[in-house]
XYZ file of C-alpha atoms in Angstrom:
728
model
C 122.137 2.893 53.331
C 124.410 3.652 56.346
C 123.782 6.225 59.297
C 126.563 8.388 57.868
C 125.038 8.195 54.404
C 121.599 9.271 55.783
C 123.109 12.367 57.476
C 125.086 13.241 54.566
C 122.004 13.030 52.341
C 120.443 15.654 54.518
C 123.145 18.059 53.611
C 121.798 19.094 50.286
C 118.362 19.622 51.592
C 119.688 21.715 54.516
C 121.713 23.868 52.292
C 118.821 24.542 50.117
C 116.615 25.724 53.010
C 119.401 27.775 54.310
C 119.688 29.417 50.993
C 115.971 30.129 50.683
C 116.277 32.285 53.723
C 119.449 33.941 52.361
C 118.135 34.671 48.991
C 114.842 36.239 49.901
C 114.232 39.253 47.565
C 114.797 42.710 49.094
C 112.574 44.499 46.514
C 108.765 44.221 46.442
C 107.847 41.344 44.060
C 105.228 38.694 43.599
C 105.192 35.641 45.863
C 108.729 36.456 47.385
C 109.039 33.186 49.206
C 108.471 31.137 45.989
C 111.060 33.332 44.347
C 113.530 32.573 47.083
C 112.888 28.845 46.532
C 113.462 29.215 42.769
C 116.851 31.098 43.323
C 117.864 28.565 46.011
C 117.065 25.715 43.687
C 118.900 27.335 40.811
C 122.010 27.909 42.899
C 121.992 24.404 44.228
C 121.319 22.690 41.078
C 124.169 24.681 39.412
C 126.451 23.863 42.375
C 125.572 20.144 41.892
C 126.361 20.188 38.293
C 129.541 22.053 38.341
C 130.862 20.051 41.369
C 130.459 16.920 39.184
C 132.195 18.401 36.222
C 135.146 19.810 38.400
C 135.586 16.686 40.275
C 135.139 14.538 37.246
C 137.847 16.364 35.587
C 140.003 15.603 38.413
C 139.012 11.892 38.468
C 137.647 12.491 42.108
C 134.153 11.242 41.840
C 134.562 9.528 45.261
C 132.264 9.562 48.377
C 135.038 11.385 50.412
C 135.052 14.158 47.715
C 131.483 14.627 47.615
C 130.966 14.631 51.342
C 133.635 17.281 51.808
C 132.263 19.465 49.076
C 128.673 19.075 50.364
C 129.705 20.098 53.843
C 131.747 23.104 52.529
C 128.646 24.329 50.564
C 126.498 23.662 53.666
C 128.838 25.884 55.718
C 128.752 28.769 52.984
C 124.930 28.371 52.913
C 124.782 28.801 56.862
C 127.095 31.867 56.683
C 125.051 33.376 53.980
C 121.722 32.787 56.097
C 123.395 33.996 59.109
C 124.489 37.203 57.467
C 121.004 37.682 56.064
C 119.610 37.227 59.502
C 121.704 39.698 60.990
C 121.040 42.232 58.395
C 117.332 41.717 58.806
C 117.675 42.056 62.545
C 119.565 45.381 62.051
C 116.997 46.687 59.734
C 114.320 45.790 62.273
C 116.123 47.761 64.899
C 116.169 50.695 62.457
C 112.321 50.342 62.176
C 111.908 50.448 65.855
C 113.894 53.790 65.959
C 111.629 55.135 63.242
C 108.998 57.918 63.859
C 105.405 56.813 64.304
C 104.654 57.897 60.756
C 107.366 55.904 59.255
C 106.469 52.790 61.245
C 103.049 53.058 60.062
C 104.239 53.257 56.503
C 106.428 50.193 57.142
C 103.592 48.431 58.470
C 101.357 49.209 55.530
C 103.933 47.500 53.204
C 104.289 44.164 55.103
C 103.700 41.065 53.064
C 100.350 39.101 53.319
C 100.381 35.755 54.742
C 101.648 32.787 52.716
C 102.697 35.354 50.021
C 99.491 34.656 48.115
C 96.708 37.339 47.520
C 93.196 37.199 48.398
C 90.626 35.516 45.933
C 90.238 37.306 42.812
C 92.705 40.332 43.659
C 95.787 41.230 41.635
C 99.208 40.349 43.278
C 100.257 42.955 45.686
C 102.356 45.814 44.332
C 104.873 45.206 47.398
C 104.609 41.790 49.121
C 108.062 41.206 50.490
C 110.236 44.241 51.704
C 112.786 43.731 54.201
C 111.454 42.339 57.559
C 109.859 44.952 59.689
C 109.368 45.220 63.603
C 105.979 43.792 63.632
C 106.394 41.075 60.971
C 104.188 38.160 61.636
C 105.704 34.766 62.040
C 105.054 32.327 59.228
C 102.853 29.825 61.085
C 100.866 32.820 62.310
C 100.280 34.050 58.574
C 99.474 30.568 57.539
C 96.970 30.125 60.255
C 95.329 33.293 59.461
C 95.158 32.374 55.725
C 93.703 29.287 56.542
C 90.963 30.873 58.620
C 90.236 33.219 55.762
C 90.376 30.757 52.881
C 86.978 29.545 51.551
C 86.028 25.881 51.630
C 86.963 25.425 47.955
C 90.339 26.895 48.552
C 90.992 24.818 51.380
C 89.935 21.687 49.397
C 92.333 22.635 46.674
C 95.172 22.924 49.117
C 94.420 19.740 50.925
C 94.137 17.797 47.577
C 97.597 19.252 46.525
C 99.030 18.532 49.806
C 97.738 15.029 50.036
C 98.959 14.047 46.693
C 102.406 15.356 47.566
C 102.620 13.467 50.764
C 101.436 10.087 49.212
C 103.751 10.587 46.217
C 106.682 11.170 48.840
C 105.621 7.837 50.526
C 105.679 5.938 47.197
C 108.952 7.663 46.173
C 110.692 6.431 49.385
C 109.230 2.883 49.375
C 109.602 1.954 45.649
C 112.902 0.956 44.165
C 113.603 2.507 40.828
C 112.047 0.573 38.040
C 111.680 2.935 35.106
C 112.434 1.225 31.677
C 114.816 3.927 30.545
C 116.558 4.140 33.691
C 117.397 0.367 33.584
C 118.829 0.884 30.134
C 120.972 4.024 30.387
C 119.897 6.489 33.087
C 121.307 4.583 36.066
C 123.958 2.705 34.321
C 125.884 5.823 33.562
C 125.860 6.780 37.072
C 127.536 3.510 37.853
C 130.073 3.899 35.162
C 130.945 7.325 36.357
C 131.444 5.888 39.981
C 133.515 2.863 38.533
C 136.084 5.076 36.493
C 135.947 8.011 38.894
C 135.557 10.400 36.127
C 133.213 11.596 33.270
C 135.075 10.311 30.145
C 133.091 8.282 27.712
C 133.273 4.597 27.639
C 132.672 1.791 25.222
C 129.036 0.890 25.123
C 126.539 -0.716 22.806
C 123.829 1.738 24.206
C 124.704 5.093 22.853
C 122.217 6.968 25.029
C 124.393 6.255 27.991
C 126.886 8.972 26.581
C 124.940 11.099 24.089
C 121.866 12.111 26.142
C 122.444 15.020 28.439
C 123.333 13.968 31.903
C 121.937 16.799 34.162
C 119.336 14.849 36.043
C 121.835 11.905 36.428
C 124.422 14.334 37.866
C 121.936 14.798 40.640
C 121.628 11.143 41.146
C 125.382 10.741 41.224
C 125.448 12.904 44.368
C 122.902 10.589 46.141
C 124.750 7.611 44.812
C 128.019 8.787 46.317
C 126.513 10.118 49.621
C 124.360 7.038 50.236
C 126.040 4.183 48.477
C 122.916 3.218 46.725
C 119.769 4.098 44.775
C 117.124 4.179 47.828
C 116.650 8.102 47.524
C 116.745 8.421 43.647
C 113.098 8.971 43.216
C 113.361 11.973 45.358
C 114.958 13.972 42.726
C 111.928 13.964 40.422
C 109.760 14.418 43.537
C 111.513 17.368 44.513
C 111.436 18.672 40.936
C 107.693 18.092 40.963
C 107.244 20.368 44.134
C 109.414 22.993 42.379
C 107.211 22.917 39.311
C 104.128 23.393 41.417
C 105.911 26.304 43.323
C 107.049 28.077 40.070
C 103.796 27.543 38.153
C 101.699 29.090 41.058
C 104.054 32.057 41.151
C 103.677 32.553 37.320
C 99.904 32.555 37.966
C 100.419 35.403 40.326
C 102.592 37.319 38.090
C 99.977 37.102 35.453
C 97.365 38.548 37.824
C 95.958 35.817 39.466
C 95.120 35.878 43.233
C 95.167 33.228 45.880
C 92.501 31.104 44.086
C 93.992 31.397 40.746
C 97.464 30.246 42.080
C 95.859 27.299 44.065
C 93.982 26.339 40.945
C 97.296 26.346 38.987
C 98.829 23.998 41.556
C 95.737 21.858 41.589
C 95.516 21.172 37.811
C 99.284 20.514 37.734
C 99.346 18.375 40.843
C 96.371 16.151 39.772
C 97.673 15.540 36.148
C 98.580 11.891 36.074
C 101.669 12.172 34.102
C 103.022 14.688 36.882
C 101.810 12.258 39.613
C 103.529 9.180 38.071
C 106.710 10.952 37.293
C 107.152 12.329 40.764
C 107.994 9.027 42.050
C 110.238 7.909 39.001
C 113.838 8.160 37.937
C 112.832 9.621 34.666
C 114.085 13.067 33.739
C 111.187 15.027 32.318
C 109.983 16.814 35.713
C 113.518 17.771 36.296
C 113.811 19.693 33.131
C 110.217 20.846 33.517
C 111.159 22.467 36.752
C 114.188 24.336 35.255
C 111.994 25.744 32.427
C 109.390 26.855 34.965
C 112.205 28.656 36.828
C 113.295 30.373 33.593
C 109.728 31.310 32.976
C 108.940 32.792 36.259
C 112.327 34.870 36.221
C 111.659 35.956 32.723
C 108.184 37.253 33.639
C 109.794 39.354 36.496
C 111.557 41.122 33.593
C 108.363 42.250 32.092
C 107.581 44.735 34.868
C 111.145 45.988 35.615
C 114.826 46.133 34.517
C 116.447 42.773 35.470
C 119.230 42.977 37.926
C 122.412 40.873 38.188
C 121.083 38.351 40.529
C 118.009 37.597 37.949
C 120.467 37.513 35.157
C 122.575 34.856 36.838
C 119.337 33.025 37.631
C 118.231 32.910 33.905
C 121.624 31.839 32.803
C 121.612 29.084 35.417
C 118.035 28.039 34.451
C 119.004 27.838 30.689
C 122.175 25.896 31.427
C 120.589 23.430 33.607
C 117.727 22.867 31.032
C 120.235 22.338 28.189
C 122.383 20.022 30.343
C 119.226 17.943 31.394
C 117.115 17.729 28.195
C 117.808 19.827 25.040
C 114.166 19.802 24.259
C 113.370 22.215 27.116
C 115.263 24.844 25.420
C 112.416 24.970 22.864
C 110.537 26.511 25.949
C 113.351 28.661 27.180
C 114.134 30.312 23.930
C 110.955 32.059 23.405
C 110.781 33.104 26.914
C 114.244 34.736 26.667
C 113.116 36.527 23.388
C 110.199 37.922 25.215
C 112.411 38.998 28.119
C 115.003 40.631 25.876
C 112.296 42.462 23.853
C 110.875 43.837 26.978
C 114.097 44.765 28.639
C 115.078 46.737 25.438
C 111.647 48.762 25.692
C 112.110 49.185 29.463
C 115.654 50.452 28.997
C 114.610 53.148 26.550
C 112.610 54.728 29.459
C 114.747 57.325 31.214
C 115.164 57.019 34.768
C 114.413 60.675 35.404
C 114.073 63.821 33.218
C 117.528 65.085 34.340
C 119.088 61.803 32.914
C 117.742 62.244 29.426
C 120.511 63.582 27.131
C 119.643 66.411 24.794
C 120.781 67.319 21.356
C 121.338 65.021 18.341
C 124.325 63.287 19.661
C 122.693 62.674 23.142
C 119.650 61.151 21.343
C 121.950 58.727 19.392
C 123.818 57.876 22.592
C 120.380 57.363 24.338
C 119.439 54.961 21.617
C 122.533 52.966 21.896
C 122.611 52.528 25.605
C 119.412 50.422 25.922
C 120.759 48.103 23.073
C 124.187 47.826 24.677
C 122.588 47.099 28.076
C 120.199 44.512 26.769
C 122.986 42.883 24.546
C 125.284 42.775 27.489
C 122.694 41.172 29.763
C 121.862 38.640 27.137
C 125.599 37.693 26.804
C 125.928 37.308 30.440
C 122.974 34.880 30.363
C 124.632 32.840 27.784
C 127.907 32.979 29.308
C 126.384 31.498 32.607
C 124.499 28.792 30.622
C 127.710 27.783 28.781
C 129.528 27.482 32.014
C 126.895 24.859 33.211
C 126.313 22.831 30.091
C 129.610 23.679 28.182
C 131.802 20.846 29.604
C 129.514 18.311 28.546
C 128.968 19.837 24.967
C 132.779 19.988 24.673
C 133.184 16.124 25.355
C 130.433 15.489 22.803
C 132.030 17.330 20.215
C 135.426 15.980 20.737
C 133.845 12.581 20.653
C 131.594 13.008 17.732
C 132.561 15.938 15.911
C 129.160 17.774 16.669
C 127.637 19.259 19.951
C 124.511 17.419 19.492
C 125.908 13.964 19.148
C 126.384 11.315 16.402
C 124.031 11.481 13.340
C 122.028 8.495 14.889
C 120.912 10.710 17.582
C 120.308 13.784 15.594
C 118.191 12.094 13.015
C 116.188 9.819 15.416
C 114.166 12.422 17.278
C 114.230 15.730 15.257
C 111.874 16.072 12.498
C 113.612 15.676 9.047
C 110.765 17.043 7.050
C 109.635 20.523 7.575
C 107.084 21.212 4.825
C 103.772 22.598 5.878
C 101.794 19.447 5.250
C 104.209 17.220 7.409
C 104.169 19.652 10.081
C 100.442 19.754 10.092
C 100.232 15.832 10.256
C 102.852 15.879 13.014
C 100.892 18.409 15.054
C 97.650 16.498 14.722
C 99.360 13.093 15.699
C 101.010 14.610 18.848
C 97.707 16.345 19.746
C 95.830 12.998 19.301
C 98.323 11.301 21.644
C 98.173 14.302 24.288
C 94.419 14.361 24.411
C 93.889 10.683 24.285
C 90.868 9.276 26.428
C 89.599 5.896 27.522
C 86.717 6.598 25.079
C 87.739 3.995 22.329
C 85.177 5.110 19.716
C 86.429 8.747 20.070
C 89.818 7.674 19.907
C 89.531 5.444 16.774
C 87.405 8.054 14.963
C 89.957 10.825 15.551
C 92.957 8.622 14.436
C 91.315 7.547 11.439
C 90.496 11.029 10.447
C 94.048 12.021 10.785
C 95.375 9.010 8.799
C 92.928 9.579 5.977
C 93.599 13.466 6.178
C 97.324 12.885 5.922
C 97.031 10.491 3.040
C 94.671 13.033 1.329
C 97.275 15.745 1.453
C 100.162 13.492 0.399
C 101.713 12.606 3.518
C 102.470 9.181 4.809
C 101.461 9.129 8.436
C 103.995 6.621 9.185
C 106.833 8.340 7.299
C 110.012 7.528 9.114
C 111.206 11.286 8.568
C 108.447 12.468 10.845
C 107.951 9.497 13.010
C 110.306 8.005 15.654
C 111.943 4.751 15.032
C 109.590 1.987 13.750
C 106.690 3.078 15.635
C 103.168 3.185 14.219
C 100.438 5.880 14.757
C 98.074 5.627 16.641
C 99.027 4.227 19.970
C 96.741 4.417 22.889
C 98.047 6.717 25.616
C 95.179 6.942 28.344
C 96.448 4.264 30.638
C 98.089 5.774 33.645
C 101.582 4.720 32.719
C 104.449 7.085 33.505
C 106.026 6.958 30.104
C 102.924 7.729 28.033
C 99.843 8.838 29.903
C 97.740 11.553 28.126
C 96.569 14.740 29.797
C 93.194 15.603 28.301
C 91.778 17.425 31.206
C 94.928 19.664 31.924
C 95.505 20.014 28.303
C 92.161 21.079 27.479
C 92.090 23.593 30.319
C 95.455 25.021 29.406
C 94.209 25.215 25.809
C 91.086 27.097 26.769
C 93.266 29.458 29.033
C 95.435 30.202 26.260
C 92.918 30.905 23.812
C 91.073 33.372 26.137
C 94.379 34.935 27.273
C 95.093 35.768 23.737
C 91.532 36.902 22.691
C 90.391 38.681 25.855
C 93.202 38.930 28.345
C 91.568 42.046 29.933
C 88.629 39.890 31.175
C 90.936 37.227 32.699
C 93.496 39.715 34.160
C 92.487 43.280 34.194
C 95.736 44.394 35.828
C 98.061 42.177 33.767
C 96.425 42.016 30.466
C 99.693 42.725 28.563
C 101.979 40.146 30.191
C 99.210 37.593 30.072
C 98.757 37.988 26.368
C 102.505 37.783 25.932
C 102.952 34.776 27.872
C 100.158 32.994 26.094
C 101.765 33.942 22.809
C 105.103 32.475 24.109
C 103.256 29.294 25.120
C 101.783 28.922 21.638
C 105.134 29.476 20.028
C 106.675 26.949 21.981
C 104.121 24.269 21.402
C 104.247 24.957 17.577
C 108.006 24.892 17.759
C 107.958 21.712 19.607
C 105.560 19.883 17.148
C 107.497 21.275 14.281
C 110.920 20.048 15.648
C 109.987 16.781 17.532
C 108.816 13.630 15.606
C 105.669 11.974 16.837
C 106.467 8.833 19.144
C 104.223 6.859 21.509
C 106.230 8.445 24.446
C 105.897 11.802 23.060
C 103.640 13.035 26.113
C 106.634 12.825 28.375
C 108.562 15.192 26.244
C 105.689 17.662 26.337
C 105.738 17.821 30.101
C 107.638 20.982 30.304
C 105.045 22.594 28.047
C 102.286 21.648 30.244
C 103.940 23.030 33.186
C 104.324 26.272 31.397
C 100.668 26.108 30.450
C 99.068 25.388 33.870
C 99.091 29.021 35.050
C 97.022 29.931 31.973
C 94.453 27.411 33.081
C 94.493 28.497 36.773
C 94.000 32.222 35.978
C 91.178 31.487 33.427
C 89.391 29.276 35.837
C 89.723 31.717 38.440
C 88.176 34.349 36.029
C 85.266 31.854 35.396
C 84.471 31.597 39.024
C 85.147 35.389 39.712
C 82.566 36.470 36.955
C 80.004 34.046 38.441
C 80.474 35.258 41.971
C 80.209 38.914 40.823
C 77.064 38.476 38.827
C 74.107 38.630 41.112
C 71.700 37.732 38.397
C 74.030 35.562 36.502
C 72.778 34.049 33.203
C 72.206 30.441 32.874
C 75.194 29.828 30.420
C 77.559 31.287 33.217
C 76.196 28.731 35.717
C 76.609 26.007 33.207
C 80.231 27.283 32.814
C 80.782 27.116 36.466
C 79.394 23.549 36.926
C 81.327 22.416 33.966
C 84.570 23.867 35.477
C 83.711 22.270 38.897
C 83.072 18.946 37.184
C 86.191 18.918 35.274
C 88.319 19.857 38.566
C 86.513 17.061 40.339
C 87.444 14.723 37.502
C 91.059 15.799 37.466
C 91.208 15.131 41.237
C 89.776 11.548 40.620
C 92.385 11.071 37.767
C 95.214 12.044 40.231
C 93.988 9.865 42.956
C 93.509 6.923 40.510
C 97.023 7.512 39.241
C 98.792 7.376 42.428
C 96.756 4.460 43.499
C 96.802 2.287 40.426
C 99.346 3.933 38.157
C 102.243 1.903 36.517
C 104.842 0.854 37.405
C 104.507 2.173 40.982
C 101.163 2.062 42.818
C 99.672 2.120 46.275
C 97.210 -0.787 45.959
C 96.531 -3.839 43.757
C 99.251 -6.071 42.111
C 102.541 -4.446 42.481
C 101.889 -2.315 45.460
C 104.825 -0.796 47.102
C 103.600 -2.091 50.491
C 103.288 -5.809 49.420
C 105.847 -6.256 46.593
C 109.299 -7.533 47.227
C 112.258 -5.387 46.179
C 113.275 -7.452 43.071
C 109.804 -7.862 41.917
C 109.308 -4.166 42.241
C 112.487 -3.508 39.895
C 111.228 -5.837 37.336
C 107.539 -4.821 37.251
C 108.140 -3.743 33.754
C 109.413 -7.070 32.606
C 108.645 -9.747 35.443
C 109.571 -12.599 33.211
C 113.067 -11.382 33.389
C 113.317 -11.439 37.196
C 114.449 -14.854 37.723
C 116.672 -14.952 34.648
C 118.814 -12.038 35.762
C 119.286 -13.463 39.107
C 120.036 -16.919 37.838
C 122.726 -15.786 35.515
C 124.136 -13.247 38.387
C 124.252 -15.947 40.972
C 126.251 -18.320 38.546
C 128.831 -15.545 37.634
C 129.138 -14.591 41.402
C 129.679 -18.041 42.431
C 132.546 -18.269 39.736
C 134.513 -15.495 41.527
C 134.563 -13.336 38.463
C 135.375 -9.649 38.887
C 135.897 -8.250 35.358
C 132.757 -9.145 33.406
C 131.888 -8.495 29.815
C 128.731 -7.284 28.710
C 126.710 -8.225 25.473
C 123.614 -6.111 24.982
C 121.673 -4.051 22.369
C 120.547 -0.488 22.459
C 117.344 -1.051 24.528
C 118.413 -3.774 26.924
C 118.578 -3.567 30.538
C 122.007 -3.101 32.036
C 121.407 -1.592 35.507
C 120.370 -4.940 37.070
C 123.818 -6.317 36.506
C 125.393 -3.367 38.641
C 123.200 -4.401 41.492
C 123.227 -8.354 41.301
C 126.750 -8.737 40.562
C 128.090 -6.842 43.731
C 130.442 -8.693 45.839
C 129.708 -9.722 49.498
C 131.036 -6.478 50.707
C 128.789 -4.497 48.375
C 131.488 -3.430 46.045
C 130.218 -3.127 42.345
C 131.767 -5.202 39.703
C 133.841 -4.068 36.812
C 131.750 -4.323 33.918
C 133.017 -3.616 30.349
C 131.380 -3.734 27.029
C 132.260 -6.299 24.398
C 130.451 -4.170 21.756
C 130.703 -0.358 21.140
C 129.022 2.046 18.998
C 131.474 4.824 19.607
C 134.039 4.792 16.844
C 136.846 6.015 19.016
C 136.109 3.704 21.902
C 136.976 0.122 21.110
C 135.279 -2.822 23.185
C 136.953 -4.929 25.426
C 138.469 -8.125 24.148
C 136.239 -11.057 25.217
C 139.428 -13.020 26.338
C 140.394 -10.125 28.934
C 137.174 -10.950 31.041
C 136.578 -13.490 33.770
C 133.031 -13.980 32.641
C 130.310 -12.845 30.147
C 126.605 -11.781 30.821
C 124.231 -11.326 27.881
C 120.784 -9.976 27.274
C 118.888 -10.144 24.060
C 119.304 -12.620 21.238
C 121.643 -15.736 22.023
C 123.215 -15.539 18.661
C 124.487 -11.965 19.398
C 126.046 -13.403 22.644
C 127.624 -16.817 21.340
C 129.450 -15.079 18.422
C 131.381 -12.978 20.930
C 132.142 -15.885 23.430
C 135.784 -17.274 23.052
C 136.117 -20.940 22.036
C 135.866 -23.517 24.635
C 133.747 -21.333 27.175
C 130.573 -22.829 28.417
C 127.409 -21.036 27.522
C 124.013 -21.076 29.523
C 121.151 -19.301 28.137
C 117.260 -18.786 28.873
C 114.765 -16.821 26.965
C 116.491 -13.346 27.403
C 119.536 -13.685 29.580
C 122.459 -15.823 29.546
C 126.107 -16.056 30.663
C 129.333 -17.558 29.611
C 132.214 -18.747 31.758
C 135.689 -20.012 30.751
C 136.699 -23.552 31.469
C 137.428 -24.367 35.156
C 135.048 -21.844 36.349
């Protein structure tokens, strides 16, 4: 990565930070700084996606175009931040000129430090008005909060911060080595760079064009700004940070104080799936972050009428979710329904007695206005979402005649049976995989019960209509692998939190019992919809990550209630003491799980075989399949030595393509021109084998040799081969 590329890569981060300052809320809200981060992330994410769409339509996906675009965006963000700073300074001057009584009132509504509330207390009614004359500096407030925090709260914060820092180190040191990324996430970025546009291309791997590309759009910016993939892992790491901030804010919106918010962040940050994905080029944390943004904005709408800015944010969060991974809409949909119903109820409340119409005509008009307002706001959300995801859906519709892609995609992941018995079996299998533990007897006993129970009610537990591909249930998922690791601790805490939030919300959050119960109902609905719509698969825990992020605040506020009741009871009964000790033990185990995941997790770890400190670049890239390392390099060296530039690809749907894009670069670092000799896109015929200078193959040798022109020399090993024409 060049020095210029390093400087340009800072532009998105700098713009984001400037927008955080510019987009701080003017009204009194819960956790205003975190809300500003959410707003800035949505603006930056939407800008990144729309930039790709616009420049792609112009066939201008070039480093120069992206550099200019980001510098312009940075300038706009700086102007917005400067305008906000001057506005705040002007208001501060007005406050200095106020009467002593007015100044006292202004001081009484100043925000508390670190925009979190004291342990056990409900969120403040007003915790970020416009800056006042005696507003504390952020470092001063942070220092004061650290001094007033309990030892437990400090331990929670240090653990979360420590894990994030270690994950950042791993993300920076480790080369991208996620399996799916080698197959389709990263190759699609290279295809866009090669052709300078977003039009589809012939390929044997349909996921390169049919799977929503929102996360890869973000990677494309880094690819063009830095001319490499060294910073790719930072996208998911940043998404993980956004998940923690949004989830902690949701806990505050549900009535949780400082400890509840820290517990929420702790439960989420120590979940092995979150730890491992935070250093990956997968896409699940990205979609979970957008869903969490939608959740926290929707919850703001449970207390007050939603303004234009929040409506735009909800639309952006919905669109970014859809363009990243459509399964995330299963979580966003119920949230928007809850928001819409609440807004309709709030709109029916007259703002003042004088504004209430009288008479029959006035009453009818008064009933229509709330509905019209809510419908209009909903349409605005959908319009913004369509602006973000619409161009991709339009391309898919034109190519396949359906916005969700070809039948192969529509039938492989969604459930094809929806009878109650099939759904029940799917729920049990997904639950078994999500709550899997290293305790083999427990795992086997539960799986046997599910299989035998399914057969007893007439459902084949391996039915292809409710099971992905040719996978066989059960499949162990306890090992800390980024693609499948279970979350029994976080899942159990979230489940208990949801149950108590539905049954006794007043005991958990006396000031926000209604929103807490409503949010828990939304979460339960989301999980039920997910298990009724998505087939079981060994990697299904990844697909549930957005729901786990949504559920973490329920775990946080419930745990806080357990500790709060114990502290409030001078003569606590033994069962309460046992509950507290159990909660502490679970949290300690969660911390251990998080530390072990970042230390020994696969395929990126701190220590042991495959450590990011001791493993060479190409060995790291091939940790999933170390036996392929020498084969890929052997074939690439032979093809490069032949001088070939236009190279044909022979591969199957789950083969690795990305290594070719790296290994076949020329001495100046220019990527090769790779073209597919097979295509699963009916309207995109493959290249003629006789039109290429060389052929590289992965998979069965027979699949390669039948496409090689007569007279070419074919060399093959176990998994990789190549073919060259005579004379090369």
